[in-house]
mmCIF file of C-alpha atoms and ligand atoms in Angstrom:
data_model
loop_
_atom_site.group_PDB
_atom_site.id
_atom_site.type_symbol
_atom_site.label_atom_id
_atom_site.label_comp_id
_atom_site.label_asym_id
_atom_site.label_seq_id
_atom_site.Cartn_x
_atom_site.Cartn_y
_atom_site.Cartn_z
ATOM 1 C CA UNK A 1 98.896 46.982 83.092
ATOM 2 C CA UNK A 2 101.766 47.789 81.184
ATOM 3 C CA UNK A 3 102.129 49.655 77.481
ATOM 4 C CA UNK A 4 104.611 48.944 75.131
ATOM 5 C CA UNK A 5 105.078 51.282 71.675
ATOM 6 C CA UNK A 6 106.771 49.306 69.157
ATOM 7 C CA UNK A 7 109.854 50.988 67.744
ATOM 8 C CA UNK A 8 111.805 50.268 64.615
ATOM 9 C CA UNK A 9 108.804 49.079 62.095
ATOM 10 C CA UNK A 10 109.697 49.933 58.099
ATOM 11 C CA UNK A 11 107.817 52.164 55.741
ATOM 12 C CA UNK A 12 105.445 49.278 54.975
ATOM 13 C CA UNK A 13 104.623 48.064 51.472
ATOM 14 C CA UNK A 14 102.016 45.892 49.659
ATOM 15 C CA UNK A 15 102.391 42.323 50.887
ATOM 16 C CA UNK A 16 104.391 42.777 53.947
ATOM 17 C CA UNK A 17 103.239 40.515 56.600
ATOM 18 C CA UNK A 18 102.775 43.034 59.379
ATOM 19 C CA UNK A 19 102.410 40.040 62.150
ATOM 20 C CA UNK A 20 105.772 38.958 61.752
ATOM 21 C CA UNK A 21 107.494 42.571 61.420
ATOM 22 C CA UNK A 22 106.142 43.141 65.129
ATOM 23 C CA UNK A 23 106.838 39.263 66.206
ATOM 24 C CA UNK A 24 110.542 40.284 65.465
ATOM 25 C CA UNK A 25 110.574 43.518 67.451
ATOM 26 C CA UNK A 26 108.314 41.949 69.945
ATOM 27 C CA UNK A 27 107.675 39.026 72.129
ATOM 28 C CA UNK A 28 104.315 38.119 72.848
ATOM 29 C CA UNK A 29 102.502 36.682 75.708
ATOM 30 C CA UNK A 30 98.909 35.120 75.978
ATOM 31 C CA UNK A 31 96.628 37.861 77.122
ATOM 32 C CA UNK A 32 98.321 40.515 74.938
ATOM 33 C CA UNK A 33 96.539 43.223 73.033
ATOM 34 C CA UNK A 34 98.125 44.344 69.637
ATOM 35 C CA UNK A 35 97.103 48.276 68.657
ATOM 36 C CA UNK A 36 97.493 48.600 65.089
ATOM 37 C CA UNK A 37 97.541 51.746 63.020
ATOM 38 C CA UNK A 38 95.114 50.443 60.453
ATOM 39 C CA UNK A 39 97.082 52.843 58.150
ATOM 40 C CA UNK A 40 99.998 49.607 57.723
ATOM 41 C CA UNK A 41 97.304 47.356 57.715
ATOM 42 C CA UNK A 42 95.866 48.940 54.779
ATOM 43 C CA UNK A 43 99.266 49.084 52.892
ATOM 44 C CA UNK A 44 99.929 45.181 53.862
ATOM 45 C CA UNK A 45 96.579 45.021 52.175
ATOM 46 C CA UNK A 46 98.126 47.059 49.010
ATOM 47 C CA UNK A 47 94.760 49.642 49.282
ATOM 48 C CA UNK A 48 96.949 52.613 47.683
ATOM 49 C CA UNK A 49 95.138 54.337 44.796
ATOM 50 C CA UNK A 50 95.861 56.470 42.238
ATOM 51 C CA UNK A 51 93.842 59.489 42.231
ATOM 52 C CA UNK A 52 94.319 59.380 38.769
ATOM 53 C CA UNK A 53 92.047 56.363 38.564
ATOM 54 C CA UNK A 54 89.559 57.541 39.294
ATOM 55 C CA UNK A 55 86.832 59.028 37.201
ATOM 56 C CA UNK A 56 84.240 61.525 38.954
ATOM 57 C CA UNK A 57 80.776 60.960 38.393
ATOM 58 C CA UNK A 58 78.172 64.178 38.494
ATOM 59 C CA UNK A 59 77.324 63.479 42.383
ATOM 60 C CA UNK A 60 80.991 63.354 43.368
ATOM 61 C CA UNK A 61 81.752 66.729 41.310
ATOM 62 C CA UNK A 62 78.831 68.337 43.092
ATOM 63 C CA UNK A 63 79.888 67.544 46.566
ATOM 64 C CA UNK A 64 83.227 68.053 45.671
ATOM 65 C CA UNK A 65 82.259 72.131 45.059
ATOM 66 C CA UNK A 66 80.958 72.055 48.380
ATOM 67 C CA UNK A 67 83.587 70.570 50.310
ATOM 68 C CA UNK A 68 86.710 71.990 48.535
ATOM 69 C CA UNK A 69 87.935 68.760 47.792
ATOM 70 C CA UNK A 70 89.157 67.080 44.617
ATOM 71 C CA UNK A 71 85.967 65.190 42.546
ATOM 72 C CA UNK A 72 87.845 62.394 41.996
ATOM 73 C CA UNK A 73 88.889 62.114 46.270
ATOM 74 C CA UNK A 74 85.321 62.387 46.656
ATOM 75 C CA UNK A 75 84.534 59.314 43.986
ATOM 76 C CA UNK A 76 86.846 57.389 46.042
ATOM 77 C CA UNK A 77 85.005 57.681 49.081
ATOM 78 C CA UNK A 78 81.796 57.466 47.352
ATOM 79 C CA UNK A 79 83.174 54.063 46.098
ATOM 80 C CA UNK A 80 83.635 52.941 49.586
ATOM 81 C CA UNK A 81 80.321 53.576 50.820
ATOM 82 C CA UNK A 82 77.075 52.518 51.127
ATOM 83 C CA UNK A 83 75.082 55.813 52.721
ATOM 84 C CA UNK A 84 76.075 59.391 52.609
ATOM 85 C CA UNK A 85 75.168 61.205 55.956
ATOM 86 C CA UNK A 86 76.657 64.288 55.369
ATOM 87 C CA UNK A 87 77.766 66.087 51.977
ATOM 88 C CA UNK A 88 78.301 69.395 53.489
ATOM 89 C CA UNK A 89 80.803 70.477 54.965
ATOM 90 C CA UNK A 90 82.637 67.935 55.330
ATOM 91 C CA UNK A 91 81.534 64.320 53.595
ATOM 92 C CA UNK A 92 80.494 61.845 56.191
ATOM 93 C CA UNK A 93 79.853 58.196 55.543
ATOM 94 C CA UNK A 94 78.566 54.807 56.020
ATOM 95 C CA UNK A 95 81.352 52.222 54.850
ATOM 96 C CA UNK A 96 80.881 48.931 53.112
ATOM 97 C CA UNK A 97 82.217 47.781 56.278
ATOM 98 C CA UNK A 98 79.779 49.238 58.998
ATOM 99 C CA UNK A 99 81.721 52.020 60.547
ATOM 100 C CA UNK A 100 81.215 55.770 60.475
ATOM 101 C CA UNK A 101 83.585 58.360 59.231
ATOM 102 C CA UNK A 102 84.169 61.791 57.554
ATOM 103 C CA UNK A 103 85.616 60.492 53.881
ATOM 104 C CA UNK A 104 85.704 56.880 54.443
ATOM 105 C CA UNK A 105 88.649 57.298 57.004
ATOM 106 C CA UNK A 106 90.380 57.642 53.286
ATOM 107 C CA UNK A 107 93.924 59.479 54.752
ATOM 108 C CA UNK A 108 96.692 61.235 52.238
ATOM 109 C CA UNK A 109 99.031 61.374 55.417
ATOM 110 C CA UNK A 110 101.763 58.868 56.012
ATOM 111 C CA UNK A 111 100.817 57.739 52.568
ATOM 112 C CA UNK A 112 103.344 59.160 49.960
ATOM 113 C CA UNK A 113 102.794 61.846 46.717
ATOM 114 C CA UNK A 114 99.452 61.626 44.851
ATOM 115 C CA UNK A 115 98.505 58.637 46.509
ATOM 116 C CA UNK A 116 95.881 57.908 48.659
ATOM 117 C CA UNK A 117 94.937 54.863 51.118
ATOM 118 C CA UNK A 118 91.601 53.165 51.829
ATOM 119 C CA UNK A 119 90.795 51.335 55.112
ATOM 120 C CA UNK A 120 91.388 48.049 55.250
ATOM 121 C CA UNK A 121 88.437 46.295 52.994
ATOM 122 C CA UNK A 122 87.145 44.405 56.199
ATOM 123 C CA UNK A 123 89.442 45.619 59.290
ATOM 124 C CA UNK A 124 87.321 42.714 61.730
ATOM 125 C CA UNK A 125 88.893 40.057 59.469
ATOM 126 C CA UNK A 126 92.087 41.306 59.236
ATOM 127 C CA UNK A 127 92.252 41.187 63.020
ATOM 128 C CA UNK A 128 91.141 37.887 63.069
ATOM 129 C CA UNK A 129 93.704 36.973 59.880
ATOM 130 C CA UNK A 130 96.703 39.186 62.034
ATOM 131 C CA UNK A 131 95.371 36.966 65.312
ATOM 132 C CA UNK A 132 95.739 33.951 63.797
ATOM 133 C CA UNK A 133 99.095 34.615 62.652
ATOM 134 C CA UNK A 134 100.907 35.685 65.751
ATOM 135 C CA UNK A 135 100.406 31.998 67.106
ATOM 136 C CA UNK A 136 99.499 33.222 70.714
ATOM 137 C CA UNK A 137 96.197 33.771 72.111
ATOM 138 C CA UNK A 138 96.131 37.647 71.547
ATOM 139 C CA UNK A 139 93.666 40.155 70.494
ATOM 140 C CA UNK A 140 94.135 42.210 67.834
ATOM 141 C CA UNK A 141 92.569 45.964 67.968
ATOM 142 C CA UNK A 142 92.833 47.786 64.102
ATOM 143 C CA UNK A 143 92.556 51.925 65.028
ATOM 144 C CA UNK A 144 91.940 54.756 62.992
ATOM 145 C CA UNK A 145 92.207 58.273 64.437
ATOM 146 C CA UNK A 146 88.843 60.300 64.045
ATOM 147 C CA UNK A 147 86.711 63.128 65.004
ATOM 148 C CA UNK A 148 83.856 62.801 67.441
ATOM 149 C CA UNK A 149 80.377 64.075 67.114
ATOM 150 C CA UNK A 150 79.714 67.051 69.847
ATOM 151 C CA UNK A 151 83.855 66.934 71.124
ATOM 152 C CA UNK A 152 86.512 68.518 69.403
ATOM 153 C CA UNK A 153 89.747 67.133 68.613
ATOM 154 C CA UNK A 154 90.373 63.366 67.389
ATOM 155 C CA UNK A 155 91.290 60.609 68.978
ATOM 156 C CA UNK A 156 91.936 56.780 68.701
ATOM 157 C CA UNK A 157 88.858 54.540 67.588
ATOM 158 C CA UNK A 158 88.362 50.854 66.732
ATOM 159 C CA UNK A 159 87.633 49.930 62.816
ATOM 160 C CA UNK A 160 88.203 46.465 63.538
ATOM 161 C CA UNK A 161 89.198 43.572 66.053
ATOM 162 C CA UNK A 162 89.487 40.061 66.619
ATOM 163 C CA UNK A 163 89.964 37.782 70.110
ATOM 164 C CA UNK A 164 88.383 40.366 72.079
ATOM 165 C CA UNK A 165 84.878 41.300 72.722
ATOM 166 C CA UNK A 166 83.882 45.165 71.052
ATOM 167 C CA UNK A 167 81.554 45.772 74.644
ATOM 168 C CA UNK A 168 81.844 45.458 78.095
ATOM 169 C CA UNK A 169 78.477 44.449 79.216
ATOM 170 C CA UNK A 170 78.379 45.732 83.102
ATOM 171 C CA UNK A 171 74.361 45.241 83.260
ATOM 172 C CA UNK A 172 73.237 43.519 86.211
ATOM 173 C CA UNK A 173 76.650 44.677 88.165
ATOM 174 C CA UNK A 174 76.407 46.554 91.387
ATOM 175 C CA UNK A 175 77.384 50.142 91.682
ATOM 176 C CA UNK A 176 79.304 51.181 95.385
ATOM 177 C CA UNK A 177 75.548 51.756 96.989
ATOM 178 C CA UNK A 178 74.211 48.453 95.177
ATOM 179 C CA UNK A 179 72.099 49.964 92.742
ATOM 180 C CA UNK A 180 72.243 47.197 89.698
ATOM 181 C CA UNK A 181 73.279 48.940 86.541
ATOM 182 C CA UNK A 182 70.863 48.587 83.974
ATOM 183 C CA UNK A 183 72.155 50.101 81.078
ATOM 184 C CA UNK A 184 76.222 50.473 80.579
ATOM 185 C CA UNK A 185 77.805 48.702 78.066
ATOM 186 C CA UNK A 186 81.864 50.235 77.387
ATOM 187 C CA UNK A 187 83.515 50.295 74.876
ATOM 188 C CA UNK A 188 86.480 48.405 75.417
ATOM 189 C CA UNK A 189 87.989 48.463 72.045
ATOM 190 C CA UNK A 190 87.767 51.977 71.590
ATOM 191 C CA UNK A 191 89.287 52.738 74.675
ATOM 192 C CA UNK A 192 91.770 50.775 74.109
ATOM 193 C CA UNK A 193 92.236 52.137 70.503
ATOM 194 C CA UNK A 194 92.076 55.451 72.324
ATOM 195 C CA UNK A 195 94.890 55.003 74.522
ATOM 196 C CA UNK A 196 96.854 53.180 71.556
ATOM 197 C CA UNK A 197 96.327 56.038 69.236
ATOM 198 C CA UNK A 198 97.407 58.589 72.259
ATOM 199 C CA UNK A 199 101.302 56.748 71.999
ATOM 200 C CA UNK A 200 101.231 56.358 68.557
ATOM 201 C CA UNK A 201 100.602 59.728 67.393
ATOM 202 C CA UNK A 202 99.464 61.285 64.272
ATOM 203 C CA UNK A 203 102.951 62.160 62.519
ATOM 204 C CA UNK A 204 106.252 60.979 61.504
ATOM 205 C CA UNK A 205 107.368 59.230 64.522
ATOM 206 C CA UNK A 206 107.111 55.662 62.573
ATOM 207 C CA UNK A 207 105.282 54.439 65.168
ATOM 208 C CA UNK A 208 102.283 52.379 64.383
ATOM 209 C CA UNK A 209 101.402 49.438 66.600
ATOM 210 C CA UNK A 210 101.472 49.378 70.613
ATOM 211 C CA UNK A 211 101.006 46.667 72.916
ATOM 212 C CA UNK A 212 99.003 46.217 76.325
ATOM 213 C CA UNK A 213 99.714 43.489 78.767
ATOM 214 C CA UNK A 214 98.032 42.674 82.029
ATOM 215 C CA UNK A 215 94.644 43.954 80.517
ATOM 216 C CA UNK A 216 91.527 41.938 81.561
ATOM 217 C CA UNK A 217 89.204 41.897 79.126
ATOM 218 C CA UNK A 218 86.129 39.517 77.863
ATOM 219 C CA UNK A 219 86.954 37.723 74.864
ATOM 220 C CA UNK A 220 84.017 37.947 72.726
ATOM 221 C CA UNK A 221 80.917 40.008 71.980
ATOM 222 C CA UNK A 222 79.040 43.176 70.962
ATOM 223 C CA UNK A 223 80.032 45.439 67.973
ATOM 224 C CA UNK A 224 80.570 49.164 68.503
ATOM 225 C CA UNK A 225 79.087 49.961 64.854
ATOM 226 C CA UNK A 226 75.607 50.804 65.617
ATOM 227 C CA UNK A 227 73.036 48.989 64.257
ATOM 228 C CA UNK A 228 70.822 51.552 62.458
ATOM 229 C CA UNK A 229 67.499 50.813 63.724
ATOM 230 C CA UNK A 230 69.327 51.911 67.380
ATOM 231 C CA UNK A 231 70.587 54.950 66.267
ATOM 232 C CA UNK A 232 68.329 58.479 66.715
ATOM 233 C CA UNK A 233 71.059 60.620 65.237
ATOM 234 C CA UNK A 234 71.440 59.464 62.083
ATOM 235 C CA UNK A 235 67.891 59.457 60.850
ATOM 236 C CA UNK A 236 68.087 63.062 61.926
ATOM 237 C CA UNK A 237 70.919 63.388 60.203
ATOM 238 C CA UNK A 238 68.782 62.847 56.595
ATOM 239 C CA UNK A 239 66.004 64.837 57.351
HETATM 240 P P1 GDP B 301 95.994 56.249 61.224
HETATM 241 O O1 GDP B 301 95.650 56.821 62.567
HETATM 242 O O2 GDP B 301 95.754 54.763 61.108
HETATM 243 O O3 GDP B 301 95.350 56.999 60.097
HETATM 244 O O4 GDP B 301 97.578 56.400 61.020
HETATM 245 P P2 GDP B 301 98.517 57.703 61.123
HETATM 246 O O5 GDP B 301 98.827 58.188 59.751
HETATM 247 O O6 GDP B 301 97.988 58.674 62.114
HETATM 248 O O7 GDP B 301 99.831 57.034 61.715
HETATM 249 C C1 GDP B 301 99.857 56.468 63.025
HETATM 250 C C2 GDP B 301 101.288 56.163 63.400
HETATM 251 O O8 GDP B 301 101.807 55.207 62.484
HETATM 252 C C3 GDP B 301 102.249 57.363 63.335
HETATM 253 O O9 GDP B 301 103.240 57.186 64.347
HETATM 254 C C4 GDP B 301 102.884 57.213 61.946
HETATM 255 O O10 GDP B 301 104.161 57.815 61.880
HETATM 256 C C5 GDP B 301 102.983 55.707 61.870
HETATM 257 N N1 GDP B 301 103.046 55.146 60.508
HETATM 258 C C6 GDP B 301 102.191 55.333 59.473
HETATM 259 N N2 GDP B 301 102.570 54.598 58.412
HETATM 260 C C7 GDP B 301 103.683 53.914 58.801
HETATM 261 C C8 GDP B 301 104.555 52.972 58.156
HETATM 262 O O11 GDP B 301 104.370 52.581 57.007
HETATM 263 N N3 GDP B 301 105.586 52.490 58.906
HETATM 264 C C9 GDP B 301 105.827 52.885 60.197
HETATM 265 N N4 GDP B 301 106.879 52.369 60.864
HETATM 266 N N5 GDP B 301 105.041 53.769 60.812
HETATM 267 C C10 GDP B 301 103.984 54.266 60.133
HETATM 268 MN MN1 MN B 302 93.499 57.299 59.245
HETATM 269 MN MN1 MN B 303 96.319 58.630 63.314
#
């Protein structure tokens, strides 16, 4: 398996096509996995906002006193979600999109003066748009960089993909003593992302999408956004 970090993209901008910036600093083969920051996916997508447009509402200037943040930050990330786990001490969130994140994954690095940057609206189907547009049969793996329940430190997670499955399922595979394993499903994608996010890193290095080749992985399948009637923490969460 091999690792490539993709040197030499631009500061990217509303409407750049983000498939062919990396096509011209890269040549792909079937098989390939393409890491990308979903920070320039989201400014392909144009999702900068103006602070300034937004207006706070009473719940967003009452978290807002409890989190030290700006109300009108807050609004934004209360306008990109559909559940509110946590609103102290740090706002954690359900996106329109499925995944879970402290303030929407909404960043105000890499981003520019009072601006800030959404996720990607959908990040799965802008893999699957980025996929189709390489022309080879890739997968296409959209990370943010989080925290983690329970661990400290961030690191490298999926918010979307496309062309590759989201699980491993190793049920019914034999461990070394040939007990079947009844339970493991991995999650490919966010190891992956992981490992993606881990050459990228977090600063000004300008370097935002990394390639794996020689990676064997299933094509389709599974979803690493929980579905909530699986999940024991998060009721807990509300009580
Ligand atoms: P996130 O993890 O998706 O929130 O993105 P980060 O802000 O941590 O950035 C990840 C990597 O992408 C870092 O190496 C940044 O320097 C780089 N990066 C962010 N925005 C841009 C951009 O517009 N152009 C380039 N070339 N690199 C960028
Ligand atoms: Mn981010
Ligand atoms: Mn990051």
């Amino acid at each position: 398996m091999q690792g490539y970090l993709i040197r030499g993209l631009p500061v990217i901008k509303e409407g750049d096509d983000v498939a062919s910036l990396v096509q011209s600093l890269f040549e792909f083969q079937d098989g390939d996995v393409l890491c990308l920051a979903s920070t320039i996916v989201a400014k392909s997508e144009g999702r900068f906002r103006d602070l300034e447009s937004y207006e706070p509402g009473g719940r967003a200037v009452e978290i807002a006193k409890h989190i030290g943040k700006d109300p009108r930050f807050v609004q934004a990330v209360l306008d990109e979600s559909v559940e509110v786990l946590l609103d102290r001490p740090f706002l954690l969130v359900v996106t329109r999109f499925g995944h879970i994140g402290v303030n929407a994954g909404i960043d105000q690095s890499n981003v520019g003066d009072e601006r800030i940057l959404l996720l990607p609206e959908n990040p799965c189907r802008s893999a699957e748009r980025l996929r189709a547009s390489l022309g080879r049969d890739c997968a296409v793996i959209i990370t943010d960089t989080c925290g983690r329940p329970f661990r400290t430190g961030v690191a490298g997670i999926a918010v979307g993909w496309a062309g590759i499955a989201a699980l491993r399922d190793w049920r019914g595979e034999c461990d070394m003593h040939g007990k079947v394993l009844e339970i493991t499903l991995e999650a490919i994608v966010d190891e992956i992302a992981a490992a993606a996010n881990l050459l990228m890193g977090e600063a000004g290095a300008g370097t935002p999408a990394v390639v794996f080749r020689g990676l064997k992985y299933p094509g389709s399948g599974g979803n690493v956004f929980m579905a909530e009637e699986m999940d024991v923490i998060r009721p807990r969460l509300k009580s």
